């Protein structure tokens, strides 16, 4: 799947859906932020490709994207 910066993607975790916004997309790394502005990333490694790491990712639905935008609070605003 082709990903772009700014895109919202979702994946299922234990019966619920996680939605994030992609912030950096390169050939070997994808960084993303959660609604609390926590940033995480997946990278290709010697043992696992980026395609394998993101195999269960899909574009977020309009409802999932809207929910992310409604809950998003950038740091330090969310440090309460």
PDB file of C-alpha atoms in Angstrom:
ATOM      1  CA  UNK A   1       0.000   0.000   0.000  1.00  0.00           C
ATOM      2  CA  UNK A   2       1.194   3.524  -0.773  1.00  0.00           C
ATOM      3  CA  UNK A   3       1.207   5.968   2.157  1.00  0.00           C
ATOM      4  CA  UNK A   4       1.563   9.760   2.146  1.00  0.00           C
ATOM      5  CA  UNK A   5       2.376  12.335   4.806  1.00  0.00           C
ATOM      6  CA  UNK A   6      -0.733  13.747   6.436  1.00  0.00           C
ATOM      7  CA  UNK A   7      -2.790  10.643   5.623  1.00  0.00           C
ATOM      8  CA  UNK A   8      -4.942   9.050   8.323  1.00  0.00           C
ATOM      9  CA  UNK A   9      -4.601   5.285   8.648  1.00  0.00           C
ATOM     10  CA  UNK A  10      -6.247   2.742  10.919  1.00  0.00           C
ATOM     11  CA  UNK A  11      -5.666  -0.801  12.080  1.00  0.00           C
ATOM     12  CA  UNK A  12      -7.460  -3.139  14.454  1.00  0.00           C
ATOM     13  CA  UNK A  13      -6.066  -3.958  17.884  1.00  0.00           C
ATOM     14  CA  UNK A  14      -7.855  -6.381  20.213  1.00  0.00           C
ATOM     15  CA  UNK A  15     -11.309  -5.677  18.801  1.00  0.00           C
ATOM     16  CA  UNK A  16     -10.970  -1.881  18.569  1.00  0.00           C
ATOM     17  CA  UNK A  17      -9.568   0.427  15.918  1.00  0.00           C
ATOM     18  CA  UNK A  18      -6.499   2.645  16.261  1.00  0.00           C
ATOM     19  CA  UNK A  19      -6.346   5.696  13.982  1.00  0.00           C
ATOM     20  CA  UNK A  20      -3.198   7.789  13.533  1.00  0.00           C
ATOM     21  CA  UNK A  21      -1.935  10.549  11.254  1.00  0.00           C
ATOM     22  CA  UNK A  22       1.222   9.883   9.244  1.00  0.00           C
ATOM     23  CA  UNK A  23       3.896  12.558   9.685  1.00  0.00           C
ATOM     24  CA  UNK A  24       6.949  11.156   7.843  1.00  0.00           C
ATOM     25  CA  UNK A  25       6.941   8.653   5.000  1.00  0.00           C
ATOM     26  CA  UNK A  26      10.196   7.403   3.470  1.00  0.00           C
ATOM     27  CA  UNK A  27      11.218   4.195   1.746  1.00  0.00           C
ATOM     28  CA  UNK A  28      12.372   2.704   5.066  1.00  0.00           C
ATOM     29  CA  UNK A  29      10.416   4.526   7.801  1.00  0.00           C
ATOM     30  CA  UNK A  30       6.909   5.739   8.578  1.00  0.00           C
ATOM     31  CA  UNK A  31       6.354   8.016  11.580  1.00  0.00           C
ATOM     32  CA  UNK A  32       2.896   8.782  12.921  1.00  0.00           C
ATOM     33  CA  UNK A  33       1.192  10.639  15.744  1.00  0.00           C
ATOM     34  CA  UNK A  34      -1.658   9.670  18.015  1.00  0.00           C
ATOM     35  CA  UNK A  35      -4.458  11.952  19.221  1.00  0.00           C
ATOM     36  CA  UNK A  36      -2.355  12.999  22.233  1.00  0.00           C
ATOM     37  CA  UNK A  37       0.503  14.022  19.867  1.00  0.00           C
ATOM     38  CA  UNK A  38       2.607  11.026  20.922  1.00  0.00           C
ATOM     39  CA  UNK A  39       4.875  10.173  17.973  1.00  0.00           C
ATOM     40  CA  UNK A  40       5.890   6.639  17.089  1.00  0.00           C
ATOM     41  CA  UNK A  41       7.358   4.989  14.011  1.00  0.00           C
ATOM     42  CA  UNK A  42       7.812   1.717  12.171  1.00  0.00           C
ATOM     43  CA  UNK A  43      10.969   0.993  10.231  1.00  0.00           C
ATOM     44  CA  UNK A  44      12.251  -1.659   7.918  1.00  0.00           C
ATOM     45  CA  UNK A  45      14.855  -3.864   9.555  1.00  0.00           C
ATOM     46  CA  UNK A  46      17.055  -6.740   8.593  1.00  0.00           C
ATOM     47  CA  UNK A  47      14.335  -9.068   9.868  1.00  0.00           C
ATOM     48  CA  UNK A  48      11.107  -7.351   8.798  1.00  0.00           C
ATOM     49  CA  UNK A  49      10.236  -5.148   5.840  1.00  0.00           C
ATOM     50  CA  UNK A  50       8.172  -1.987   6.082  1.00  0.00           C
ATOM     51  CA  UNK A  51       5.472  -3.697   4.007  1.00  0.00           C
ATOM     52  CA  UNK A  52       5.246  -6.499   6.570  1.00  0.00           C
ATOM     53  CA  UNK A  53       5.076  -4.025   9.466  1.00  0.00           C
ATOM     54  CA  UNK A  54       2.209  -2.118   7.855  1.00  0.00           C
ATOM     55  CA  UNK A  55       0.356  -5.058   6.272  1.00  0.00           C
ATOM     56  CA  UNK A  56      -2.712  -4.586   8.487  1.00  0.00           C
ATOM     57  CA  UNK A  57      -2.894  -0.798   7.974  1.00  0.00           C
ATOM     58  CA  UNK A  58      -5.660   0.658   5.840  1.00  0.00           C
ATOM     59  CA  UNK A  59      -6.815   4.178   4.958  1.00  0.00           C
ATOM     60  CA  UNK A  60      -8.997   5.540   7.743  1.00  0.00           C
ATOM     61  CA  UNK A  61     -12.675   5.984   7.008  1.00  0.00           C
ATOM     62  CA  UNK A  62     -14.169   9.478   7.005  1.00  0.00           C
ATOM     63  CA  UNK A  63     -15.685   8.781  10.431  1.00  0.00           C
ATOM     64  CA  UNK A  64     -12.347   7.585  11.856  1.00  0.00           C
ATOM     65  CA  UNK A  65     -10.527  10.638  10.475  1.00  0.00           C
ATOM     66  CA  UNK A  66     -13.173  12.986  11.902  1.00  0.00           C
ATOM     67  CA  UNK A  67     -12.928  11.289  15.311  1.00  0.00           C
ATOM     68  CA  UNK A  68      -9.126  11.704  15.263  1.00  0.00           C
ATOM     69  CA  UNK A  69      -9.426  15.400  14.427  1.00  0.00           C
ATOM     70  CA  UNK A  70     -12.001  15.924  17.187  1.00  0.00           C
ATOM     71  CA  UNK A  71      -9.807  14.227  19.827  1.00  0.00           C
ATOM     72  CA  UNK A  72      -6.417  15.585  18.704  1.00  0.00           C
ATOM     73  CA  UNK A  73      -4.707  17.831  21.236  1.00  0.00           C
ATOM     74  CA  UNK A  74      -1.094  18.794  20.473  1.00  0.00           C
ATOM     75  CA  UNK A  75       1.524  18.908  23.194  1.00  0.00           C
ATOM     76  CA  UNK A  76       1.909  20.799  25.496  1.00  0.00           C
ATOM     77  CA  UNK A  77      -1.836  21.560  25.423  1.00  0.00           C
ATOM     78  CA  UNK A  78      -2.536  17.968  26.496  1.00  0.00           C
ATOM     79  CA  UNK A  79      -0.202  18.048  29.512  1.00  0.00           C
ATOM     80  CA  UNK A  80      -2.884  18.534  32.127  1.00  0.00           C
TER      81      UNK A  80
END
